[in-house]
Coordinates of C-alpha atoms in Angstrom, one line a residue:
X1 CA 11.8 -6.8 12.9
X2 CA 9.8 -5.0 15.6
X3 CA 6.6 -3.7 14.0
X4 CA 5.2 -1.0 16.3
X5 CA 2.6 0.7 14.1
X6 CA 0.7 -0.3 11.0
X7 CA -2.3 0.5 8.9
X8 CA -3.9 -1.6 6.1
X9 CA -6.4 1.2 5.4
X10 CA -9.3 -1.1 5.7
X11 CA -12.6 0.8 5.8
X12 CA -15.5 1.9 3.7
X13 CA -14.8 3.7 0.4
X14 CA -14.5 7.4 0.9
X15 CA -13.5 7.2 4.6
X16 CA -11.0 10.0 5.5
X17 CA -8.0 8.3 7.2
X18 CA -7.9 11.0 9.8
X19 CA -11.4 10.1 11.0
X20 CA -10.4 6.6 12.2
X21 CA -7.4 5.0 13.9
X22 CA -4.9 2.8 12.2
X23 CA -4.8 -1.0 12.7
X24 CA -2.3 -0.4 15.6
X25 CA -4.6 2.1 17.2
X26 CA -2.8 5.3 16.2
X27 CA -4.4 8.4 14.7
X28 CA -3.4 10.3 11.5
X29 CA -2.9 14.0 11.4
X30 CA -2.2 16.3 8.4
X31 CA 1.2 18.0 8.8
X32 CA 1.7 21.7 8.7
X33 CA 2.0 23.1 5.2
X34 CA -0.1 20.3 3.7
X35 CA -3.8 20.3 2.8
X36 CA -6.3 18.0 1.2
X37 CA -7.9 14.7 2.1
X38 CA -6.6 11.2 2.0
X39 CA -9.4 8.7 1.7
X40 CA -9.8 5.0 1.5
X41 CA -10.7 3.3 -1.8
X42 CA -10.8 -0.5 -2.1
X43 CA -8.9 -0.8 1.2
X44 CA -6.0 1.4 0.1
X45 CA -5.3 5.1 0.8
X46 CA -5.4 7.7 -2.0
X47 CA -4.8 11.4 -2.4
X48 CA -8.3 12.5 -3.0
X49 CA -7.6 15.8 -4.8
X50 CA -4.2 16.3 -6.4
X51 CA -2.9 18.0 -3.3
X52 CA -0.1 15.7 -2.2
X53 CA -0.7 15.9 1.6
X54 CA 1.8 14.7 4.1
X55 CA 0.3 13.0 7.2
X56 CA 1.9 11.7 10.4
X57 CA 1.0 9.1 12.9
X58 CA 0.5 9.6 16.6
X59 CA 3.1 6.9 17.2
X60 CA 6.3 8.4 18.7
X61 CA 9.4 6.3 18.0
X62 CA 11.9 5.9 20.9
X63 CA 14.8 7.1 18.7
X64 CA 15.5 8.5 15.3
X65 CA 16.5 5.1 14.0
X66 CA 13.6 3.4 12.4
X67 CA 12.1 2.3 9.1
X68 CA 8.8 3.2 7.5
X69 CA 7.3 0.9 4.9
X70 CA 4.5 1.4 2.4
X71 CA 3.3 -0.4 -0.7
X72 CA 2.5 1.7 -3.7
X73 CA 0.9 1.1 -7.1
X74 CA 0.2 3.4 -10.0
X75 CA -2.0 3.0 -13.1
X76 CA 0.7 4.3 -15.5
X77 CA 4.4 5.0 -15.1
X78 CA 3.9 8.7 -16.2
X79 CA 1.7 9.3 -13.2
X80 CA 2.7 10.1 -9.6
X81 CA 2.3 8.2 -6.4
X82 CA 3.7 8.9 -2.9
X83 CA 5.5 6.8 -0.3
X84 CA 6.8 6.5 3.3
X85 CA 7.9 9.5 5.3
X86 CA 9.9 9.7 8.5
X87 CA 11.4 12.1 11.1
X88 CA 8.4 14.4 10.5
X89 CA 8.6 17.6 12.5
X90 CA 5.0 18.1 13.7
X91 CA 5.6 21.8 14.1
X92 CA 6.9 22.5 10.6
X93 CA 6.1 19.4 8.4
X94 CA 9.8 19.0 7.6
X95 CA 10.8 15.4 7.0
X96 CA 12.4 12.8 4.8
X97 CA 9.9 11.5 2.2
X98 CA 9.9 9.2 -0.8
X99 CA 7.7 9.3 -3.9
X100 CA 7.5 8.2 -7.5
X101 CA 8.0 11.1 -9.9
X102 CA 6.1 9.9 -13.0
X103 CA 7.3 12.9 -15.1
X104 CA 10.9 12.0 -14.6
X105 CA 10.4 8.2 -14.3
X106 CA 12.2 7.9 -11.0
X107 CA 11.9 7.5 -7.2
X108 CA 12.9 10.5 -5.2
X109 CA 14.1 10.9 -1.7
X110 CA 13.3 14.5 -0.6
X111 CA 13.9 16.9 2.3
X112 CA 12.9 20.3 1.1
X113 CA 14.7 19.4 -2.1
X114 CA 15.7 16.1 -3.8
X115 CA 18.7 14.4 -2.1
X116 CA 18.6 11.1 -3.9
X117 CA 17.0 9.5 -7.0
X118 CA 16.6 6.1 -8.6
X119 CA 15.3 5.5 -12.1
X120 CA 13.7 2.1 -12.2
X121 CA 11.2 -0.2 -10.5
X122 CA 8.2 1.8 -11.7
X123 CA 5.2 0.9 -9.5
X124 CA 3.0 -0.2 -12.3
X125 CA 2.9 -3.3 -10.3
X126 CA 2.8 -2.9 -6.5
X127 CA 6.2 -2.0 -4.9
X128 CA 7.0 -2.1 -1.2
X129 CA 9.2 0.8 -0.4
X130 CA 11.2 1.1 2.8
X131 CA 12.6 4.5 4.1
X132 CA 15.4 3.4 6.5
X133 CA 16.9 5.9 8.8
X134 CA 19.8 5.2 11.1
X135 CA 21.8 8.2 12.3
X136 CA 23.0 10.1 9.2
X137 CA 22.4 7.1 7.0
X138 CA 19.2 7.5 5.0
X139 CA 18.3 4.7 2.6
X140 CA 15.5 3.7 0.3
X141 CA 14.9 0.1 -0.4
X142 CA 12.4 -1.2 -3.0
X143 CA 11.1 -4.7 -2.6
X144 CA 14.1 -5.3 -0.2
X145 CA 16.8 -4.0 -2.6
X146 CA 18.7 -0.9 -1.7
X147 CA 18.2 1.7 -4.4
X148 CA 19.1 5.0 -2.8
X149 CA 21.7 5.6 0.0
X150 CA 22.8 9.0 1.2
X151 CA 24.5 10.5 4.2
X152 CA 22.4 13.4 5.4
X153 CA 22.0 15.3 8.7
X154 CA 19.1 17.6 7.8
X155 CA 16.8 16.0 10.3
X156 CA 18.2 14.2 13.3
X157 CA 15.2 14.1 15.7
X158 CA 12.9 11.1 15.8
X159 CA 9.9 13.2 14.9
X160 CA 7.0 11.0 13.7
X161 CA 6.6 8.4 11.0
X162 CA 4.0 8.9 8.3
X163 CA 3.2 9.0 4.6
X164 CA 3.4 11.3 1.6
X165 CA 0.2 10.7 -0.3
X166 CA 0.3 11.7 -4.0
X167 CA -1.7 10.8 -7.0
X168 CA -5.2 12.3 -7.1
X169 CA -6.9 9.1 -8.4
X170 CA -8.2 5.8 -6.9
X171 CA -5.8 3.9 -9.2
X172 CA -2.7 5.4 -7.5
X173 CA -2.6 3.7 -4.2
X174 CA -0.8 3.6 -0.9
X175 CA -1.2 0.5 1.3
X176 CA 0.3 -1.7 4.1
X177 CA 2.0 1.1 6.0
X178 CA 4.3 -0.2 8.8
X179 CA 6.9 1.2 11.2
X180 CA 9.9 -1.0 12.3
X181 CA 12.0 0.2 15.2
X182 CA 14.6 -2.6 14.9
X183 CA 18.0 -1.2 13.8
X184 CA 18.8 -1.9 10.2
X185 CA 15.2 -2.4 9.1
X186 CA 14.4 -5.6 7.2
X187 CA 11.6 -7.4 5.2
X188 CA 8.2 -6.1 6.2
X189 CA 6.0 -8.6 8.1
X190 CA 3.1 -9.8 6.0
X191 CA -0.1 -8.0 7.1
X192 CA -1.9 -11.2 8.0
X193 CA 1.0 -12.3 10.2
X194 CA 1.2 -9.0 11.9
X195 CA -2.5 -9.2 12.8
X196 CA -1.9 -12.7 14.2
X197 CA 0.9 -11.3 16.4
X198 CA -1.4 -8.5 17.6
X199 CA -4.0 -11.2 18.5
X200 CA -1.3 -13.3 20.4
X201 CA -1.7 -16.1 17.9
X202 CA 1.8 -15.8 16.6
X203 CA 4.9 -14.2 18.1
X204 CA 7.7 -12.3 16.4
X205 CA 11.2 -13.7 16.2
X206 CA 14.6 -12.1 15.6
X207 CA 14.1 -12.7 11.8
X208 CA 11.6 -11.4 9.4
X209 CA 9.5 -14.5 10.0
X210 CA 7.4 -15.4 13.0
X211 CA 6.8 -18.8 14.5
X212 CA 3.2 -19.8 15.0
X213 CA 2.3 -20.5 18.7
X214 CA -0.9 -22.4 17.8
X215 CA -3.0 -23.1 14.8
X216 CA -5.9 -20.8 13.9
X217 CA -8.3 -20.7 11.1
X218 CA -8.5 -16.9 11.5
X219 CA -6.6 -14.5 9.1
X220 CA -7.3 -11.3 7.2
X221 CA -7.0 -10.6 3.5
X222 CA -5.1 -7.9 3.3
X223 CA -6.2 9.6 -16.3
X224 CA -5.6 12.6 -15.5
X225 CA -2.0 13.5 -15.2
X226 CA -0.9 15.7 -12.3
X227 CA 1.7 18.4 -12.1
X228 CA 4.9 17.8 -10.0
X229 CA 3.6 17.3 -6.5
X230 CA 4.3 19.7 -3.7
X231 CA 7.2 18.5 -1.7
X232 CA 7.3 18.3 2.1
X233 CA 8.5 21.5 3.7

């Protein structure tokens, strides 16, 4: 894997994520057609007002082939929570986006409409979701297992990676956002290990693991029901 951007959403409760940079030094911007704040609660990002905003990172991928990871959790399976988004057009807000539709009890892969669904793996315990884009192959993996696979050419430009933040409550969380530009995606690098790599204490390898360069003692720790959320345009 080649992690090129990441955010653990570590900041004081109530911090708007657009007011600070991600762990990798990139800014967040609300996409056209979206509104509402995304704030940090207990070091995770939450949709602060039942708006379902789409946000994109200032990181620009070198090609349209990349993966976006995010870890989601929800307080009850009937509620909604968002997920990773990619190939976001910063002029229109059009993109591929993943979210958990609690009303239907399924994960959905959307453009301006649903193009793939998977009923299962409810995020009542934290689930790491990967949106993997390689040419016309668009896939969704949950905890490393492929659950949705479609062939689609709706969006072919690299655009920007980002997140679709849904839920409207502090108990419906989005965390550990990562972007991987290695073809084929893979298992997300643990947050503490990525931070070690950023500090030069560990270096990435060609696998999902990294080999330590030297020892260090330093590491980081990483109901109101809403209506169907607004989908990305």
